[in-house]
PDB file of C-alpha atoms in Angstrom:
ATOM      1  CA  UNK A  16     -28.850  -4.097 -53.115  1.00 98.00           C
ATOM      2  CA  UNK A  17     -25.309  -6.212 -52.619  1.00 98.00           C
ATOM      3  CA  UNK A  18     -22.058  -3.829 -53.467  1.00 98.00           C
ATOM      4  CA  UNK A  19     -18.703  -5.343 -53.888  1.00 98.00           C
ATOM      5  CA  UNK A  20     -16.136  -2.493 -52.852  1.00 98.00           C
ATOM      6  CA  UNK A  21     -12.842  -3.194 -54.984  1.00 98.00           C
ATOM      7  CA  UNK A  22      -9.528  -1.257 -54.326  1.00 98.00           C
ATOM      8  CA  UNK A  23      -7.792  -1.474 -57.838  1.00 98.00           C
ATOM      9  CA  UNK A  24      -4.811  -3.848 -58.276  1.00 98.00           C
ATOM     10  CA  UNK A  25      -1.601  -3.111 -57.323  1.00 98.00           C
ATOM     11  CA  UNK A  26       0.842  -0.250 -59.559  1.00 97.00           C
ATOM     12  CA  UNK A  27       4.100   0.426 -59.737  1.00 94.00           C
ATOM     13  CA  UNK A  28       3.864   3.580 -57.620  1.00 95.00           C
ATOM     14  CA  UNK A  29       2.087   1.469 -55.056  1.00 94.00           C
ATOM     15  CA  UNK A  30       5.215  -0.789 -55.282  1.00 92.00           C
ATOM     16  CA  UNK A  31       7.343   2.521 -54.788  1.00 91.00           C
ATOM     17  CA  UNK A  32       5.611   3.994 -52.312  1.00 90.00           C
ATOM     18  CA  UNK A  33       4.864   6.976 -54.386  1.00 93.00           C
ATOM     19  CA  UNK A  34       1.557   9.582 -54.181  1.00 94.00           C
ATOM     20  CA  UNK A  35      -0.669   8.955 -56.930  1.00 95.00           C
ATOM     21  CA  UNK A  36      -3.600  10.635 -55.592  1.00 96.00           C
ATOM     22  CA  UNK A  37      -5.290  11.570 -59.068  1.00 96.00           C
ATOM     23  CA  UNK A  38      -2.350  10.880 -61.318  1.00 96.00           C
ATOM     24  CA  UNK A  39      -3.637   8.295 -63.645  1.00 97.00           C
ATOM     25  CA  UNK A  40      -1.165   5.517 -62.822  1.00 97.00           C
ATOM     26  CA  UNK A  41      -1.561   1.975 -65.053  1.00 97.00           C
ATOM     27  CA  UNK A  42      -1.796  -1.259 -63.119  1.00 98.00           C
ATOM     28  CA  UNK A  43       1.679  -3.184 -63.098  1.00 98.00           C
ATOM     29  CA  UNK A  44       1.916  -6.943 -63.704  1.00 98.00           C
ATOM     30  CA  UNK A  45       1.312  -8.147 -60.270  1.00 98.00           C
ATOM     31  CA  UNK A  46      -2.192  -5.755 -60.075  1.00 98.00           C
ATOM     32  CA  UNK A  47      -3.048  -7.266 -62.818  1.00 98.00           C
ATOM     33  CA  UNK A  48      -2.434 -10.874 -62.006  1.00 98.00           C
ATOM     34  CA  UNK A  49      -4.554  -9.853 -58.502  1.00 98.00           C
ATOM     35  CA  UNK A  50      -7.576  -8.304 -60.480  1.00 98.00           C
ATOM     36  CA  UNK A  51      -7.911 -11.935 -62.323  1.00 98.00           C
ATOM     37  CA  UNK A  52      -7.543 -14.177 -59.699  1.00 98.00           C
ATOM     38  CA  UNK A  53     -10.496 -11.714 -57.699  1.00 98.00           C
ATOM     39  CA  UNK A  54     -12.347 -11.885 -61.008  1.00 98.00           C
ATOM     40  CA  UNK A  55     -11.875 -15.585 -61.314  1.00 98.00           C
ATOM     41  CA  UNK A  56     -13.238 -15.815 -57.091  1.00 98.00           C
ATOM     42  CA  UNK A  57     -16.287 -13.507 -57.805  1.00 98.00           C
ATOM     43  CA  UNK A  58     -17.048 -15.363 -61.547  1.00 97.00           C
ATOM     44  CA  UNK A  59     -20.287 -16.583 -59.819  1.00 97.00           C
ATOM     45  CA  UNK A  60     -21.637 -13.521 -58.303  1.00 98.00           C
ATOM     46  CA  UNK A  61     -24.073 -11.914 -61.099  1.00 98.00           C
ATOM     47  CA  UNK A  62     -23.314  -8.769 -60.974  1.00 98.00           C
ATOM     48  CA  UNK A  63     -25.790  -6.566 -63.209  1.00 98.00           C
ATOM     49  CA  UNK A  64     -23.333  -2.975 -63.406  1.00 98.00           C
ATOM     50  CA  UNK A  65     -20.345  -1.390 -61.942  1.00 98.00           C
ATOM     51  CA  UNK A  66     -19.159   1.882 -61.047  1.00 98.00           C
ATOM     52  CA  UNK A  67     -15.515   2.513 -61.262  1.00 98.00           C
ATOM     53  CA  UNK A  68     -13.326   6.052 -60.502  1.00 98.00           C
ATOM     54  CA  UNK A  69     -12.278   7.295 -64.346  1.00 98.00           C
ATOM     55  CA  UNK A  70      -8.629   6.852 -63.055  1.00 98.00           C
ATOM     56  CA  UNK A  71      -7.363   3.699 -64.951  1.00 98.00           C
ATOM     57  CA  UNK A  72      -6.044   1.923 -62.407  1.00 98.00           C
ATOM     58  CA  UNK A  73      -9.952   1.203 -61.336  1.00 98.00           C
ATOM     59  CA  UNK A  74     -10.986   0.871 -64.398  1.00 98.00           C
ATOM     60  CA  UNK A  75      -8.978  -1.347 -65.670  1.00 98.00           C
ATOM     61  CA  UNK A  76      -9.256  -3.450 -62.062  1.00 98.00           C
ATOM     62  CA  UNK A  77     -13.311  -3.329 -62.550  1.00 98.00           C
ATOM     63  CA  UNK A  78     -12.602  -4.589 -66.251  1.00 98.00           C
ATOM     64  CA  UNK A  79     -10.382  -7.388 -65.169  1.00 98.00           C
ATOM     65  CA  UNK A  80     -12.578  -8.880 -62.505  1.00 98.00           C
ATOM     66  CA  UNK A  81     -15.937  -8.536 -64.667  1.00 98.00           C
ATOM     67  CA  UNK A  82     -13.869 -10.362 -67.460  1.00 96.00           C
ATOM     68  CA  UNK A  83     -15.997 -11.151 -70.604  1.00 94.00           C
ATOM     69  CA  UNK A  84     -19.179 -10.579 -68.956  1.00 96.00           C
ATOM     70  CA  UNK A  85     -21.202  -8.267 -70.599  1.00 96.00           C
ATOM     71  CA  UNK A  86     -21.985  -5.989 -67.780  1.00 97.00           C
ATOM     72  CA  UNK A  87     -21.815  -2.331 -68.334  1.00 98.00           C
ATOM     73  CA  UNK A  88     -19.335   0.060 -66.377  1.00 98.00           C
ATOM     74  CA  UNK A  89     -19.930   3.699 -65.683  1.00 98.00           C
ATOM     75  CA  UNK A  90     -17.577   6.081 -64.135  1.00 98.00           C
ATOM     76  CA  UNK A  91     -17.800   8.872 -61.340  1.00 98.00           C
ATOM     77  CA  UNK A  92     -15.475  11.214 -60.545  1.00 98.00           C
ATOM     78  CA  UNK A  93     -16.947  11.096 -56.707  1.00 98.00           C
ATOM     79  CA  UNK A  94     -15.168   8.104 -55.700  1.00 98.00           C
ATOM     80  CA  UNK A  95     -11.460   9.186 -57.446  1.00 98.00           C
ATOM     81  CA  UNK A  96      -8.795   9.423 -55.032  1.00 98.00           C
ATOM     82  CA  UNK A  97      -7.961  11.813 -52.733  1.00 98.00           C
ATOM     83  CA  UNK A  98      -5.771  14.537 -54.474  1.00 98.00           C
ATOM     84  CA  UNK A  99      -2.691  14.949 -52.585  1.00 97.00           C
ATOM     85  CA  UNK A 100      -1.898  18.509 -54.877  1.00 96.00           C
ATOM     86  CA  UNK A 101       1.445  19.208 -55.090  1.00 95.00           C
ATOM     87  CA  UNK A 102       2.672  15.882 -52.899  1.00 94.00           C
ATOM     88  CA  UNK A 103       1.504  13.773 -56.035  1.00 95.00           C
ATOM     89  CA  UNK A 104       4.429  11.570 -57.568  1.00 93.00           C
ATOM     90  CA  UNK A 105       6.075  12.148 -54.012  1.00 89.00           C
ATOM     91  CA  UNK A 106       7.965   8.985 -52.025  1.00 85.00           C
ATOM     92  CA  UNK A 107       7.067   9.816 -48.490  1.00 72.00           C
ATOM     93  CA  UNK A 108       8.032   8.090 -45.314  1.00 63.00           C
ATOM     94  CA  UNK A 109       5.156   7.133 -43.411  1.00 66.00           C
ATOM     95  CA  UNK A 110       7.212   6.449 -40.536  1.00 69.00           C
ATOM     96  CA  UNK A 111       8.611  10.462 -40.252  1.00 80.00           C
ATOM     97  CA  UNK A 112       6.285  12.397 -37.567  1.00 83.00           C
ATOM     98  CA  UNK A 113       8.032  14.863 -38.767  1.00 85.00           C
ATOM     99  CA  UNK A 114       6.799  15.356 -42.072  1.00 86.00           C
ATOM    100  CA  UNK A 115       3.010  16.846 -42.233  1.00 89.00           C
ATOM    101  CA  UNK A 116       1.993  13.831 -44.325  1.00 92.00           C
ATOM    102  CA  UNK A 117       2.688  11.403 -41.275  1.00 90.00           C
ATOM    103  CA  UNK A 118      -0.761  12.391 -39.751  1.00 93.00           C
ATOM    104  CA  UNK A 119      -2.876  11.256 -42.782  1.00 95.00           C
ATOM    105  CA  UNK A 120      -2.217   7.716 -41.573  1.00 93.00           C
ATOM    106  CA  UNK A 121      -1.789   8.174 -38.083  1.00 93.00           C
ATOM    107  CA  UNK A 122      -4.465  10.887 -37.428  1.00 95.00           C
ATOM    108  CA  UNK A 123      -6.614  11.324 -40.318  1.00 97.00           C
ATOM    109  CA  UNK A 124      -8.891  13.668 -38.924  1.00 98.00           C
ATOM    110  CA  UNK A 125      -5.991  16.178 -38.049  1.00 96.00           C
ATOM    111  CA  UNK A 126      -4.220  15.540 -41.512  1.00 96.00           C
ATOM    112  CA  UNK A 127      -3.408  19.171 -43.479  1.00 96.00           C
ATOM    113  CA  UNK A 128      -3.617  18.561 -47.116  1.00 96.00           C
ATOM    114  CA  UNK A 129      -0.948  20.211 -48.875  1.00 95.00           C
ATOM    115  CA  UNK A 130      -1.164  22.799 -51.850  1.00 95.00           C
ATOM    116  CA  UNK A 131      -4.462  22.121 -54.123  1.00 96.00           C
ATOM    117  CA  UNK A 132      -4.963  19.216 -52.069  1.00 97.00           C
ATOM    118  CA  UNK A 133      -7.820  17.411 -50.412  1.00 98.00           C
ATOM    119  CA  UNK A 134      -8.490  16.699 -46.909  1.00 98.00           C
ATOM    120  CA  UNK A 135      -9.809  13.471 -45.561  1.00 98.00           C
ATOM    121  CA  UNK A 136     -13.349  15.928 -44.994  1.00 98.00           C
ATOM    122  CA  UNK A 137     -13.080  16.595 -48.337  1.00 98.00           C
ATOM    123  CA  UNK A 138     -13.125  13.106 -49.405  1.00 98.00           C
ATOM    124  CA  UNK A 139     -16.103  11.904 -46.816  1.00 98.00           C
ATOM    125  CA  UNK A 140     -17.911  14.637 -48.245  1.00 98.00           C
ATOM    126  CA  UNK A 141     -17.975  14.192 -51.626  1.00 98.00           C
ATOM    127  CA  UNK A 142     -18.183  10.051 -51.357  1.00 98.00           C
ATOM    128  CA  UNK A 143     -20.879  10.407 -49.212  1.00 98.00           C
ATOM    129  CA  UNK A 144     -22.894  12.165 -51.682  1.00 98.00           C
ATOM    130  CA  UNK A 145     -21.503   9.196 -54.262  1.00 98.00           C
ATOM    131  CA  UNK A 146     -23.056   6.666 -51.768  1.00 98.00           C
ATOM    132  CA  UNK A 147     -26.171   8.330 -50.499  1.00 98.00           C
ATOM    133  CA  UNK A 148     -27.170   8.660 -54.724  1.00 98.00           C
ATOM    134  CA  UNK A 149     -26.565   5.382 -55.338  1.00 98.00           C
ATOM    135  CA  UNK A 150     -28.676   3.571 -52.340  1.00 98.00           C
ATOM    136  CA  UNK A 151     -31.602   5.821 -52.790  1.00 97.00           C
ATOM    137  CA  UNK A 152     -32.135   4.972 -56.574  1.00 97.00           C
ATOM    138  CA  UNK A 153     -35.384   2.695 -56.579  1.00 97.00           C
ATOM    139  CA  UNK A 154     -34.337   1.368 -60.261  1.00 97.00           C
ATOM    140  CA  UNK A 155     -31.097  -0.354 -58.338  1.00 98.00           C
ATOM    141  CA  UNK A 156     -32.329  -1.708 -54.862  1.00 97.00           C
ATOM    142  CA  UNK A 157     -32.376  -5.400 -56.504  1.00 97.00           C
ATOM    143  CA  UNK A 158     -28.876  -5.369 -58.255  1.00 98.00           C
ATOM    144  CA  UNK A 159     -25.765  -6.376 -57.642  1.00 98.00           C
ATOM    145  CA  UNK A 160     -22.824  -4.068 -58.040  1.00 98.00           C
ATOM    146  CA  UNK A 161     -19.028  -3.712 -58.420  1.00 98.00           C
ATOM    147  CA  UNK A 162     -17.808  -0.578 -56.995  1.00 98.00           C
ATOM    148  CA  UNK A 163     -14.053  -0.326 -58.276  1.00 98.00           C
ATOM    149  CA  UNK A 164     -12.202   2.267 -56.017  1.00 98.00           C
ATOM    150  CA  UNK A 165      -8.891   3.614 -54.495  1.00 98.00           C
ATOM    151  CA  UNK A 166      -7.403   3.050 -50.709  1.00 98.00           C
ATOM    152  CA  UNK A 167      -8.953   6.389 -49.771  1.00 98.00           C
ATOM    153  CA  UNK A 168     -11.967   6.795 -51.156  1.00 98.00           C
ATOM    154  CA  UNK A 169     -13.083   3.505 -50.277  1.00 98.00           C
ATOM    155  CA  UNK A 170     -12.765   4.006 -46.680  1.00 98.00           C
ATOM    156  CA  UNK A 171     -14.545   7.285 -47.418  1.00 98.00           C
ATOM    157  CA  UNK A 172     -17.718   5.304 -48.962  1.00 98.00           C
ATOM    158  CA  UNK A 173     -17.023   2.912 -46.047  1.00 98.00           C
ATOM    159  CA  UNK A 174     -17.952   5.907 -43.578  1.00 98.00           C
ATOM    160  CA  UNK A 175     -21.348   5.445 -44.233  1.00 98.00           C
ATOM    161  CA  UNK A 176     -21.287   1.945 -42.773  1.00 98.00           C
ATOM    162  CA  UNK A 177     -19.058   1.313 -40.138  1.00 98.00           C
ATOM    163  CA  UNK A 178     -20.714   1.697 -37.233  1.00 95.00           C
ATOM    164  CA  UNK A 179     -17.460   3.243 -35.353  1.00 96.00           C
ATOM    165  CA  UNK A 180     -15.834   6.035 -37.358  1.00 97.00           C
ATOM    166  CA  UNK A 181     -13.604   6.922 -34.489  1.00 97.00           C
ATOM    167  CA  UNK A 182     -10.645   5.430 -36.838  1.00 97.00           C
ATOM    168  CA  UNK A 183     -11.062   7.006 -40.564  1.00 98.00           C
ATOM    169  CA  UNK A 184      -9.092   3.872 -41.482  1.00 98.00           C
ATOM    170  CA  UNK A 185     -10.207   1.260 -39.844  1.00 97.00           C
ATOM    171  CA  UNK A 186      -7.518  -0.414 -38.928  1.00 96.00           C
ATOM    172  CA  UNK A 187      -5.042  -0.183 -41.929  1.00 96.00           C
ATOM    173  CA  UNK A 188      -5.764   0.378 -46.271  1.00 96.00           C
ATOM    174  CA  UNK A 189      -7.575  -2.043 -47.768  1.00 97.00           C
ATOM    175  CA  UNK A 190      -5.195  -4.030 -49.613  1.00 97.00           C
ATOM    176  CA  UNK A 191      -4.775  -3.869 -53.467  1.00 98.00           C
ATOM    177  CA  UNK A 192      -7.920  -6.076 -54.731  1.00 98.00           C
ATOM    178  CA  UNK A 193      -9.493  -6.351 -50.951  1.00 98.00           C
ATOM    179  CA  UNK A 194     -13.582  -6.577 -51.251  1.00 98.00           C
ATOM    180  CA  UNK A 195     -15.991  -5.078 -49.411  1.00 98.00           C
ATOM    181  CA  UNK A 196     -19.246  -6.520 -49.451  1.00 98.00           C
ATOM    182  CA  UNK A 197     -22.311  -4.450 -48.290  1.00 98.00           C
ATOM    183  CA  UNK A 198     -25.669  -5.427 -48.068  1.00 98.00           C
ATOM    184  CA  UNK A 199     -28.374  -2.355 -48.369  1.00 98.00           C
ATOM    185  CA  UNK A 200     -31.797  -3.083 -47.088  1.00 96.00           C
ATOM    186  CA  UNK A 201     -34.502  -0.540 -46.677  1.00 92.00           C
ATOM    187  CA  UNK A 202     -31.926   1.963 -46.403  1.00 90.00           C
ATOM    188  CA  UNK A 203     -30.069   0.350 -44.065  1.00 96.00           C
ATOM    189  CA  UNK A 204     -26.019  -0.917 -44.784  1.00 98.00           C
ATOM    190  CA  UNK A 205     -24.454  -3.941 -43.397  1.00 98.00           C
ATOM    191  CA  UNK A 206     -20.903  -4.540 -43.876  1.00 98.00           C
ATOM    192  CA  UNK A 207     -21.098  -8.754 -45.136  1.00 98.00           C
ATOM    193  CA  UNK A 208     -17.338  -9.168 -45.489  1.00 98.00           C
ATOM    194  CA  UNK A 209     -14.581  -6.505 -44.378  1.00 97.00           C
ATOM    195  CA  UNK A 210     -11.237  -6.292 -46.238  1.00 98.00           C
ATOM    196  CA  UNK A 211     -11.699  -9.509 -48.248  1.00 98.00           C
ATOM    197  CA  UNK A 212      -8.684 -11.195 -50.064  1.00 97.00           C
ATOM    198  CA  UNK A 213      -9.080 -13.799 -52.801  1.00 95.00           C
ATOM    199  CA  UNK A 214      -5.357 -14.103 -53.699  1.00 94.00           C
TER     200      UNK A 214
END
């Protein structure tokens, strides 16, 4: 089994630093432009299905990279984003220790969701279920598939693979459009390429 981890292309609420969380936020012009020049990189890699989150903003990502291939997509609501509750649609500074969002970047583990939120546990959780489904089905250990996420969730799936989970995000997001690749053998996941950019 080869997966391709997408983060969906860029929005305007990424380009505002806004929450989206589960708000259902469109691509802009410049995620879209990034979705086809990935899609135009990966033309070559026969992919037989994809997954995507229902939010549009994957969707539409996992659509623009497959371009007119005829390869079906099918949705799960395990790999959405994290819900930020009543924070959604909110322009936080990252940089304010002072604000209880600050740690959700620079201490995941510690981060207190707010109102109807989620908390990073939440989202490890429920994406590890996602991932731990997927690699045991025996119909899919030969295919090749494009998982079309969200910044959070994806380094939730990722939690299954990286070896040191000391550092929830690994260094940083993913950027809009990065791939993961990840190679599943006998049960067994190796990260191929970490954070990929074809743009």
């Amino acid at each position: 089994m080869l997966l391709y981890m997408i983060r969906h292309g860029e929005t305007v609420w990424n380009s505002m630093g806004r929450l989206q969380g589960r708000e259902d936020i469109s691509l802009n012009e410049n995620g879209i432009h990034l979705a086809k020049i990935t899609g135009e990189q990966l033309k070559d890699v026969p992919f037989d299905l994809a997954i995507s989150s229902p939010l549009q903003r994957a969707y539409v990502t996992a659509e623009l990279v497959l371009g007119r291939r005829d390869i079906p997509i099918y949705t799960d609501e395990r790999i959405q984003e994290i819900c930020f509750g009543v924070w959604e649609g909110e322009a936080f500074m990252k940089s304010d220790p002072s604000h209880p969002f600050y740690a959700f970047f620079a201490d995941a583990y510690h981060y207190m969701p707010p109102k109807n939120g989620e908390s990073i546990f939440d989202v490890i959780e429920r994406t590890k279920e996602f991932y731990e489904d997927l690699i045991s089905r025996p119909e899919l250990q030969d295919k090749t598939i494009l998982i079309a996420t969200h910044g959070c969730a994806l380094r939730g799936i990722l939690h299954n693979v990286y070896e040191d989970t000391s550092d929830f995000w690994h260094g940083g997001v993913c950027p809009n459009c990065g791939v993961n690749i990840v190679e599943v053998k006998d049960g067994k996941s190796t990260l191929l390429a970490d954070d990929k950019i074809y743009y």
